[in-house]
Tab-separated table of C-alpha atoms in Angstrom:
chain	number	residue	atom	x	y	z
A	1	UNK	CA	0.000	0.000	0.000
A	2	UNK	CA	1.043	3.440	-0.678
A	3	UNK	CA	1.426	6.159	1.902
A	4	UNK	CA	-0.869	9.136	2.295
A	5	UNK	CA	-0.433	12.773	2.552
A	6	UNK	CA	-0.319	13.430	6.020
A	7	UNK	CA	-3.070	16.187	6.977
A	8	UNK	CA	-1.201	19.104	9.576
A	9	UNK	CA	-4.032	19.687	12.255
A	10	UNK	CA	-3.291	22.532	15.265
A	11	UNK	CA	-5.816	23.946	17.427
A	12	UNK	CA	-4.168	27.089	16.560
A	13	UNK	CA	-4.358	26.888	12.193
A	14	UNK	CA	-8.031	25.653	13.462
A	15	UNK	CA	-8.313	28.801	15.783
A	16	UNK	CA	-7.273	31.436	13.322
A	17	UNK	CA	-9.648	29.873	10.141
A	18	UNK	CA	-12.599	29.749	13.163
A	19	UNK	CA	-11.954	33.376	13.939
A	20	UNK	CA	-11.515	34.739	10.629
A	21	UNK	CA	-15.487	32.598	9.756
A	22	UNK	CA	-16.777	34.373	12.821
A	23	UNK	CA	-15.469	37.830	11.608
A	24	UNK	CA	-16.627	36.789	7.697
A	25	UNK	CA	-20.222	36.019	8.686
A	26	UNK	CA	-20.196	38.499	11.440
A	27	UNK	CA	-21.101	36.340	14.325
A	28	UNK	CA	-20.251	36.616	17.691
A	29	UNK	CA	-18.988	33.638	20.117
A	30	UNK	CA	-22.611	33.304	21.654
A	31	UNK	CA	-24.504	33.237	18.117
A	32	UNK	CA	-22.141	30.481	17.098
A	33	UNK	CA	-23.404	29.003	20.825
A	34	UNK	CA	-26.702	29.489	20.601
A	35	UNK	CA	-26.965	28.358	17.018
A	36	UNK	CA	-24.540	25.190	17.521
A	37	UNK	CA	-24.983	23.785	21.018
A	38	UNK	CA	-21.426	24.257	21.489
A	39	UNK	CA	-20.373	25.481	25.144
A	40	UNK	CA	-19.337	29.409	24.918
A	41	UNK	CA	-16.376	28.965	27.103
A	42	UNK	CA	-15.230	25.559	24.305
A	43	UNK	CA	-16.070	28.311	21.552
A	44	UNK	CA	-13.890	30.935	23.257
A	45	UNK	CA	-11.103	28.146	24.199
A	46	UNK	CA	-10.936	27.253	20.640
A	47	UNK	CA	-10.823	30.918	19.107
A	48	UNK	CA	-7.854	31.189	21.690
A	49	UNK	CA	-6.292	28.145	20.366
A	50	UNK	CA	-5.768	26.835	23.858
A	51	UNK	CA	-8.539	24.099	22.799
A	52	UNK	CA	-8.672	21.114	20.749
A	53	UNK	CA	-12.078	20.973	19.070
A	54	UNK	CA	-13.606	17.188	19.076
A	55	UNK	CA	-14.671	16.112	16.055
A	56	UNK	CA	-18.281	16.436	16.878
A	57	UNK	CA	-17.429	19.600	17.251
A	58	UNK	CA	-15.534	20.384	14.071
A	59	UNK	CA	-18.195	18.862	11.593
A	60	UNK	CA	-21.041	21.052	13.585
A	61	UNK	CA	-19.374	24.294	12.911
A	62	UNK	CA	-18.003	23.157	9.538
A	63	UNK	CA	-21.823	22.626	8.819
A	64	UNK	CA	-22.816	25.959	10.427
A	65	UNK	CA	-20.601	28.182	8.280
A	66	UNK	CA	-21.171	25.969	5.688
A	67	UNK	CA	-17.573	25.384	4.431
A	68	UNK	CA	-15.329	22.752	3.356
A	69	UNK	CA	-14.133	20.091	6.016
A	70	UNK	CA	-11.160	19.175	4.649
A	71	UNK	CA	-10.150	23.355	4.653
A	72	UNK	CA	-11.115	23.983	7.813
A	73	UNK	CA	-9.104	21.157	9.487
A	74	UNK	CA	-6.095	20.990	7.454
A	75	UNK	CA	-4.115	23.432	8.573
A	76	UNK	CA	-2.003	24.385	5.353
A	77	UNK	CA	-5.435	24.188	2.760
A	78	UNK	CA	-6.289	26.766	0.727
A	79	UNK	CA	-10.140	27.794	0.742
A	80	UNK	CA	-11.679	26.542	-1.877
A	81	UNK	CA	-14.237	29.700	-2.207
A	82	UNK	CA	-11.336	31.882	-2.225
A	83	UNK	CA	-10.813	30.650	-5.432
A	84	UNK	CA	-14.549	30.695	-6.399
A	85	UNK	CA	-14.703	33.965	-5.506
A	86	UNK	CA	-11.605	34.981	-7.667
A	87	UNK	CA	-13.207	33.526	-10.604
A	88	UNK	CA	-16.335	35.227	-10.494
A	89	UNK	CA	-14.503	38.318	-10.406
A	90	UNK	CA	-12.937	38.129	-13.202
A	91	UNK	CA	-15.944	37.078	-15.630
């Protein structure tokens, strides 16, 4: 068998890509709370980067801003509707 890429996961690349979704959508911590069940004081740990989201976790808010999974928990991915974006610019 071959080997795999290896995905880079930190709760910091994870912390800055959360904070930059809250500040894109314009949410605060306890709308992201409210809306996802998720513990304010987990929401602020993880915008700190001093927590480790669970999984559960990561595929609830990956569903709430509505973006990639793979992006948001590989620390060195590009956003995908970055480029999306780009494009439709330039049409």
């Amino acid at each position: 068998m071959g080997e795999g890429v290896a995905m880079t996961f930190t709760a910091q690349g994870f912390s800055k890509k959360f904070g930059d979704l809250c500040n894109s959508f314009g949410n605060t911590l306890d709308e992201v709370a409210a809306a996802t069940g998720i513990d304010i004081e987990n929401l602020q740990g993880i915008k700190d980067g001093n927590t480790v989201p669970t999984g559960d976790q990561v595929l609830i808010l990956s569903e709430y801003f509505k973006c990639d999974l793979p992006w948001l928990i590989e620390d060195k991915a590009e956003n995908p509707d970055v480029n999306i974006t780009v494009l439709l610019r330039n049409e």
